[in-house]
CSV table of C-alpha atoms in Angstrom, one decimal:
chain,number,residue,atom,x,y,z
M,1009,UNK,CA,80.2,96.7,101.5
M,1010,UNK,CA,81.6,93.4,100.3
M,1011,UNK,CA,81.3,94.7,96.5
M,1012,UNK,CA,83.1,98.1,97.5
M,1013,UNK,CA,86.1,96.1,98.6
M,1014,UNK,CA,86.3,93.7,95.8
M,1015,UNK,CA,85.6,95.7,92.8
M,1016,UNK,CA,88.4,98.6,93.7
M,1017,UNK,CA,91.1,96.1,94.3
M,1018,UNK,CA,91.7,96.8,97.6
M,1019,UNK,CA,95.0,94.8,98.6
M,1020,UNK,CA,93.7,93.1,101.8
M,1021,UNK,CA,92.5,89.6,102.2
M,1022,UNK,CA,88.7,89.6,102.9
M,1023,UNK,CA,87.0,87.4,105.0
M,1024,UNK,CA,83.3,87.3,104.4
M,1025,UNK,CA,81.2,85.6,107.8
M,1026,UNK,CA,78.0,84.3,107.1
M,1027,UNK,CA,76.6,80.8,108.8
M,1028,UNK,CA,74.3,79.8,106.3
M,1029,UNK,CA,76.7,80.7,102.8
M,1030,UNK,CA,80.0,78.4,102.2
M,1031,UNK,CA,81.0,81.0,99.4
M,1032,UNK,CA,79.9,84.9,99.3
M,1033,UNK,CA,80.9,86.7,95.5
M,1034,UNK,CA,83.8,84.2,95.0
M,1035,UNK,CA,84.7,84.3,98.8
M,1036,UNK,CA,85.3,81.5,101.3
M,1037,UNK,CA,83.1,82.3,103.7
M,1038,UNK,CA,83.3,81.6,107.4
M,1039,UNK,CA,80.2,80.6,109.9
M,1040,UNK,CA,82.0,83.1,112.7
M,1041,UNK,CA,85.2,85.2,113.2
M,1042,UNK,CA,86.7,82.6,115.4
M,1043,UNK,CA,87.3,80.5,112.8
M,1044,UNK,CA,89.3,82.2,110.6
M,1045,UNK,CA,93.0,81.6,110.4
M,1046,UNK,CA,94.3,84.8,110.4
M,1047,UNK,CA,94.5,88.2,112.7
M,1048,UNK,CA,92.0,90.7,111.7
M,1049,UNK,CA,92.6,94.4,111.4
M,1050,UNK,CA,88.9,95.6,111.4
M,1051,UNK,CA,85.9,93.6,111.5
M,1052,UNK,CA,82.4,95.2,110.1
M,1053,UNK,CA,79.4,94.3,111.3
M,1054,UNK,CA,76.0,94.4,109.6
M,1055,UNK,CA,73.7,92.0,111.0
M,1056,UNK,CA,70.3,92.4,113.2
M,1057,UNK,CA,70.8,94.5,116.5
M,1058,UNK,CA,69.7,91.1,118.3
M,1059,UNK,CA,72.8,89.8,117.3
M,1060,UNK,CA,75.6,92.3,117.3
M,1061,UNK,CA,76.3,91.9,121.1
M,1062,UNK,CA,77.9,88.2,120.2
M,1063,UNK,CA,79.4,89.2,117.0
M,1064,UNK,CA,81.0,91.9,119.3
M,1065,UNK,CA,82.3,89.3,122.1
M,1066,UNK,CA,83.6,87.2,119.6
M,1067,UNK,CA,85.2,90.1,117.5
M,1068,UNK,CA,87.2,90.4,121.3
M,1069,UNK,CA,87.5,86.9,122.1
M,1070,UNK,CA,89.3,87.0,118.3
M,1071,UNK,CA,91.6,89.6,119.3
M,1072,UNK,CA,90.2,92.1,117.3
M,1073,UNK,CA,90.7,95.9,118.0
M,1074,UNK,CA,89.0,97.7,115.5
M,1075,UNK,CA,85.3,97.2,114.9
M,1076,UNK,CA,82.3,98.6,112.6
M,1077,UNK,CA,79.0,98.6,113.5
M,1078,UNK,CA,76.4,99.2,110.5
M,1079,UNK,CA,72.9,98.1,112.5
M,1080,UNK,CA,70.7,100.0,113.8
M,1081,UNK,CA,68.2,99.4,116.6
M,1082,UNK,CA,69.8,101.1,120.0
M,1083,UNK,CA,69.3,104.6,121.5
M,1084,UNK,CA,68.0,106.0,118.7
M,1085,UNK,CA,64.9,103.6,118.9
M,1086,UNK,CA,64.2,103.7,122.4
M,1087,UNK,CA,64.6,102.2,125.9
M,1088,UNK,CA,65.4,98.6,124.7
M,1089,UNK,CA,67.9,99.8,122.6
M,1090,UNK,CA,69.4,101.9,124.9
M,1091,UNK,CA,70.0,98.9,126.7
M,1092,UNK,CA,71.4,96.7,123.9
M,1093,UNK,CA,73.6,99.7,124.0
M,1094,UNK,CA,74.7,100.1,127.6
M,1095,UNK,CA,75.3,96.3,127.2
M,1096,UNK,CA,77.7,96.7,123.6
M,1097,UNK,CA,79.4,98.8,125.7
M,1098,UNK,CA,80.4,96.5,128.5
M,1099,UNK,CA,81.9,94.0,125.6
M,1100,UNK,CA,83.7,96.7,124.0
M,1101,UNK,CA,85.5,98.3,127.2
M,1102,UNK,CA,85.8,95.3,128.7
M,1103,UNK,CA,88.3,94.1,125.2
M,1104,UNK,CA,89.7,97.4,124.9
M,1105,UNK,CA,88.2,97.7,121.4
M,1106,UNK,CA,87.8,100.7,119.0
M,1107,UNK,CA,84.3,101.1,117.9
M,1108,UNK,CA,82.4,103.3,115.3
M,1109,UNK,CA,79.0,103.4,115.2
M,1110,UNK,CA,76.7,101.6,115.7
M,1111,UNK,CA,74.1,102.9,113.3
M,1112,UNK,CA,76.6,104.8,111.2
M,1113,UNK,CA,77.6,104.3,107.4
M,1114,UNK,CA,81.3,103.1,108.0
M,1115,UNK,CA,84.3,104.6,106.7
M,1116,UNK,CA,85.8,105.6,103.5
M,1117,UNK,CA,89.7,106.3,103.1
M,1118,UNK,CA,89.9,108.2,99.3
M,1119,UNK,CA,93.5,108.6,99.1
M,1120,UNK,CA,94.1,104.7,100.0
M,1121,UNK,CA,91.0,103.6,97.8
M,1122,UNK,CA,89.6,101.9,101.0
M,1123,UNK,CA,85.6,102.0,101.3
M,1124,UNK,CA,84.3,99.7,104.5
M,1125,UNK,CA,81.1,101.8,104.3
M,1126,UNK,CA,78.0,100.8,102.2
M,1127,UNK,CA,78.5,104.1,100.4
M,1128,UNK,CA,79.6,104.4,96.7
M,1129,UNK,CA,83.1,105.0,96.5
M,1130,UNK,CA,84.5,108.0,95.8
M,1131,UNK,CA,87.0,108.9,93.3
M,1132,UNK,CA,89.5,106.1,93.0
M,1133,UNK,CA,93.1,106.9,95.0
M,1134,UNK,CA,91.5,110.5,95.0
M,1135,UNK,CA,93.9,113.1,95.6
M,1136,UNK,CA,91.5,115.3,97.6
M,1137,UNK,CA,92.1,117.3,100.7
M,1138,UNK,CA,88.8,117.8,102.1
M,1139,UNK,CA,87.7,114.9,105.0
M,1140,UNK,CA,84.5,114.8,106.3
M,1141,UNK,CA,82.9,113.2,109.5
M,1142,UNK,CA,79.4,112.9,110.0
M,1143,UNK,CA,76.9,112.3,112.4
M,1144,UNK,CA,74.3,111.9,110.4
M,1145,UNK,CA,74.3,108.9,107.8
M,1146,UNK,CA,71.9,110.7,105.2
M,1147,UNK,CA,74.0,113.9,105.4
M,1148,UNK,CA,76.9,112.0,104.8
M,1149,UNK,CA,75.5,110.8,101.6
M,1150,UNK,CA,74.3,113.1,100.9
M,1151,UNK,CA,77.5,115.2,100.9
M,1152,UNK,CA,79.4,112.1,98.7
M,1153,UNK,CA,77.1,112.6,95.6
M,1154,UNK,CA,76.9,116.6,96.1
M,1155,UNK,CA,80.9,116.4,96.4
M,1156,UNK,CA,80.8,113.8,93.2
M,1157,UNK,CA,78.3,116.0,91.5
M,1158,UNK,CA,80.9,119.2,91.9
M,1159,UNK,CA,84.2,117.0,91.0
M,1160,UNK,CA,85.0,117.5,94.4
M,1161,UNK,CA,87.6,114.7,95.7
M,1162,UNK,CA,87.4,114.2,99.2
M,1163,UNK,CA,90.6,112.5,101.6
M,1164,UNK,CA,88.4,110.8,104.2
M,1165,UNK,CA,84.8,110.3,105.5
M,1166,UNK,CA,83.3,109.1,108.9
M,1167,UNK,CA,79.8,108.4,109.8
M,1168,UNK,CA,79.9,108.5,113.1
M,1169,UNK,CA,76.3,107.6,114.0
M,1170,UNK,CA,75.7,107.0,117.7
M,1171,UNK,CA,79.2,107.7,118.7
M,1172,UNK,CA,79.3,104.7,121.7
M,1173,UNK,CA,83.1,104.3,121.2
M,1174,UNK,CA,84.8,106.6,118.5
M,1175,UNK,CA,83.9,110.2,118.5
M,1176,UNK,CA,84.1,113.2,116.8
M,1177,UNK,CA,87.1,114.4,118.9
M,1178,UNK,CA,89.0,110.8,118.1
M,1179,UNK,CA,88.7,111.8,114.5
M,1180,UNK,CA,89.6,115.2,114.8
M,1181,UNK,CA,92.8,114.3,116.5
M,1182,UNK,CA,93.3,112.5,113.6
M,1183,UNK,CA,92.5,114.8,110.6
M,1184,UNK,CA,95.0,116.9,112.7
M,1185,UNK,CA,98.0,115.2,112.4
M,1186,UNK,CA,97.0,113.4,108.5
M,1187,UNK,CA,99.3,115.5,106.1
M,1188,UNK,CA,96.4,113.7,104.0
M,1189,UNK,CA,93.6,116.1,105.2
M,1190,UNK,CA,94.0,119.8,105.0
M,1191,UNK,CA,90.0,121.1,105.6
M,1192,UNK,CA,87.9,119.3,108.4
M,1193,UNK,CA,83.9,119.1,107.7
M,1194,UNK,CA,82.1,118.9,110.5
M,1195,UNK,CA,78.2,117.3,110.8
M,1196,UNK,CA,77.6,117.1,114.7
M,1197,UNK,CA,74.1,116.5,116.3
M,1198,UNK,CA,75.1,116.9,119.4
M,1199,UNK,CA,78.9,117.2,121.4
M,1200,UNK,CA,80.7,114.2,123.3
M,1201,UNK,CA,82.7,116.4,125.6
M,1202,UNK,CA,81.9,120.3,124.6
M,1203,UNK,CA,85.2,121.0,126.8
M,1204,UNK,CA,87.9,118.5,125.1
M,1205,UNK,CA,86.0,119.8,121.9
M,1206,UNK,CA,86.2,123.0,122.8
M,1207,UNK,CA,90.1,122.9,123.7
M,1208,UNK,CA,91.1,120.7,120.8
M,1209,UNK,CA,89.7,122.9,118.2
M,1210,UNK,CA,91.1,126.0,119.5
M,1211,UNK,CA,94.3,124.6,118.4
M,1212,UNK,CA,93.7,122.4,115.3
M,1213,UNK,CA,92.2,125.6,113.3
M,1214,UNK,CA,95.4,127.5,113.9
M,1215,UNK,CA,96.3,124.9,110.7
M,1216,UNK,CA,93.3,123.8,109.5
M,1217,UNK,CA,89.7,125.3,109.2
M,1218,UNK,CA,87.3,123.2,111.2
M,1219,UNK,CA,84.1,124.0,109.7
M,1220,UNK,CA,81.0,123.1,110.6
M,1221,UNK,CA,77.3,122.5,110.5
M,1222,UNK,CA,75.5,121.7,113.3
M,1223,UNK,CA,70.9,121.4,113.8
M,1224,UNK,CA,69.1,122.7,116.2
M,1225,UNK,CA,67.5,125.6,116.0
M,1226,UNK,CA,64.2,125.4,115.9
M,1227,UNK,CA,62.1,122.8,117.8
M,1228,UNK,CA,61.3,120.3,114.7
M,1229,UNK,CA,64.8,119.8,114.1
M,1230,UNK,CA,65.8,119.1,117.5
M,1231,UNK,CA,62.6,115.9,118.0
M,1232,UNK,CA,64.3,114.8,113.9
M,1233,UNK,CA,67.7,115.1,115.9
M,1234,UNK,CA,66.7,113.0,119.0
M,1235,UNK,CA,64.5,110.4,116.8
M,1236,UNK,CA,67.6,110.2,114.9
M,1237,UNK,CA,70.9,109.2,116.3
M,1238,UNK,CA,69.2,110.0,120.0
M,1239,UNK,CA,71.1,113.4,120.6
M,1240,UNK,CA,70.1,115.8,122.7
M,1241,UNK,CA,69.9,119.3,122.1
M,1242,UNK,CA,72.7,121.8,123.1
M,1243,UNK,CA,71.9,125.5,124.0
M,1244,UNK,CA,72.3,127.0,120.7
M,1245,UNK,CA,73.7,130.7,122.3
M,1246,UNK,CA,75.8,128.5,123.9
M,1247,UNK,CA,77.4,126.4,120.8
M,1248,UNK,CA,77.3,129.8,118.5
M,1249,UNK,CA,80.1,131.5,121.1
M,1250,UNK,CA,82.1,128.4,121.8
M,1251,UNK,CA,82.5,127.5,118.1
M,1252,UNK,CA,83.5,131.1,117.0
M,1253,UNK,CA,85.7,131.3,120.3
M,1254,UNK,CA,87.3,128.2,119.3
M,1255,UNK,CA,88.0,129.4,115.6
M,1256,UNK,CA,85.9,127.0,113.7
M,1257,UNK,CA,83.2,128.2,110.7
M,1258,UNK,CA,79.7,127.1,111.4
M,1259,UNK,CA,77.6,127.6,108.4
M,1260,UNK,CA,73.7,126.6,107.6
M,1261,UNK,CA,74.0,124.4,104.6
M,1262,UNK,CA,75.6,121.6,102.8
C-alpha cells in the first residue's frame, strides 16, 4: 500500500505508523497516529483484527474522518468477529467517521493517480470512464488485471468488503454526480437497503448505465457468499424484477 503511494508520486505527505520501525522505505515513521503533527485526511489500516478497534479509537480521538480498514477477521469468520464488528461500530458512530471495509481491498482513484488499496495500480492519471465497486476483493482483482489485460482504463474502484460504514449506495451517490465516471460496475453480494437502492438507481441510470453482477443462484454460491464477506442471500425472483424495474443491466460474467 505504502509502495503504491510512493512509487506514483502521489503529492500527499505520508505518514507510515509502525511501533517497532523508526523509518519505513525512507519514511519517518510514527509508533501511533496521535503522535503525528499534522491533520490526516484518511488513515488505512492493515493490522491484526485484535487490534483495529484501538487503531480505530485513536484514528477518532485524532480527529480523523475518513478511515480504511484492510483486515479481516469479523462477520465473515464467525460469532467472535461479529462482535469485534458490532464493537468497530460503536467507535466509528460514536466519532462520526467514514469507514470502508473492513476486509476490503481499499480504494483506487485512476484519474488522480491515487491507489490506497494493496492492488497494483492502474494506468497512471488514466483517462478512463468506467468506475467499479466491489464487494468482493477477488472479483475486484480480478477485474483490474482483466481490464489491464484489455487496455481498459478505469476512473475509480471500491472494494467494499463487509460494508459496516460506506456502502454501495454511498458510492453510487457518488459515481452519480463525478463528471469523472460515466459507466457504474456493480459487484454486490448482497443489498444494504434494497429500497434506497432501489429508488436511487431508478434515477442515476436515466444518465448513466448501472450494471451489474450479482451471485446467488444456485445453493454453492450462496454458502461461498455467506463464508465470504457474511452476506446473506436475497430472493433471486425478487432482485431480477427490481434491478430491471430500476433500469440497471445485470449480466452473468466478468
Amino acid at each position: 500500500i505504502l509502495n503504491n503511494l510512493i512509487s506514483h508520486n502521489y503529492r500527499a505527505r505520508i505518514y507510515p505508523v509502525n511501533p517497532n520501525s523508526e523509518k519505513i522505505q525512507g519514511l519517518t515513521a510514527y509508533t501511533s497516529v496521535l503522535s503525528i503533527p499534522e491533520a490526516i485526511d484518511v488513515a488505512i489500516i492493515a493490522i491484526p483484527s485484535l487490534f483495529v478497534e484501538d487503531a480505530v479509537e485513536e484514528c477518532g480521538q485524532k480527529g480523523i474522518k475518513n478511515v480504511i480498514i484492510l483486515s479481516a477477521g469479523y462477520s465473515e469468520s464467525g460469532k467472535e468477529g461479529l462482535q469485534r464488528e458490532l464493537r468497530l461500530k460503536q467507535i466509528i458512530q460514536k466519532y462520526q467517521i467514514n469507514l470502508l471495509g473492513p476486509n476490503c481491498l481499499g480504494l483506487i482513484n485512476a484519474r488522480k493517480n491515487l491507489n490506497l488499496s494493496f492492488a497494483d495500480s492502474p494506468t497512471s492519471f488514466s483517462k478512463g470512464k468506467v468506475s467499479f465497486i466491489s464487494q468482493s476483493g477477488a472479483i475486484g482483482t480480478a477485474f483490474l488485471d482483466w481490464s489491464r489485460t484489455n487496455n481498459l482504463e478505469i476512473s475509480k474502484f471500491v472494494s467494499l468488503g463487509n460494508k459496516l460504514g460506506l456502502n454501495e449506495i454511498d458510492f453510487i451517490k457518488y459515481f452519480y454526480d463525478d463528471p469523472e465516471t460515466k459507466v457504474i460496475l456493480l459487484y454486490l453480494e448482497n443489498f444494504s437497503d434494497g429500497r434506497k437502492f432501489f429508488e436511487l438507481a431508478k434515477l442515476v441510470t436515466k444518465t448513466k448505465p448501472i450494471i451489474v453482477l450479482k451471485p446467488g443462484k444456485n445453493e454453492s454460491t450462496v454458502k461461498a457468499m455467506s463464508a465470504h464477506t457474511g452476506s446473506l442471500a436475497s430472493n433471486e425472483k425478487v432482485v431480477d424484477v427490481a434491478l430491471t424495474d430500476s433500469g440497471c443491466i445485470r449480466v452473468d460474467s466478468i
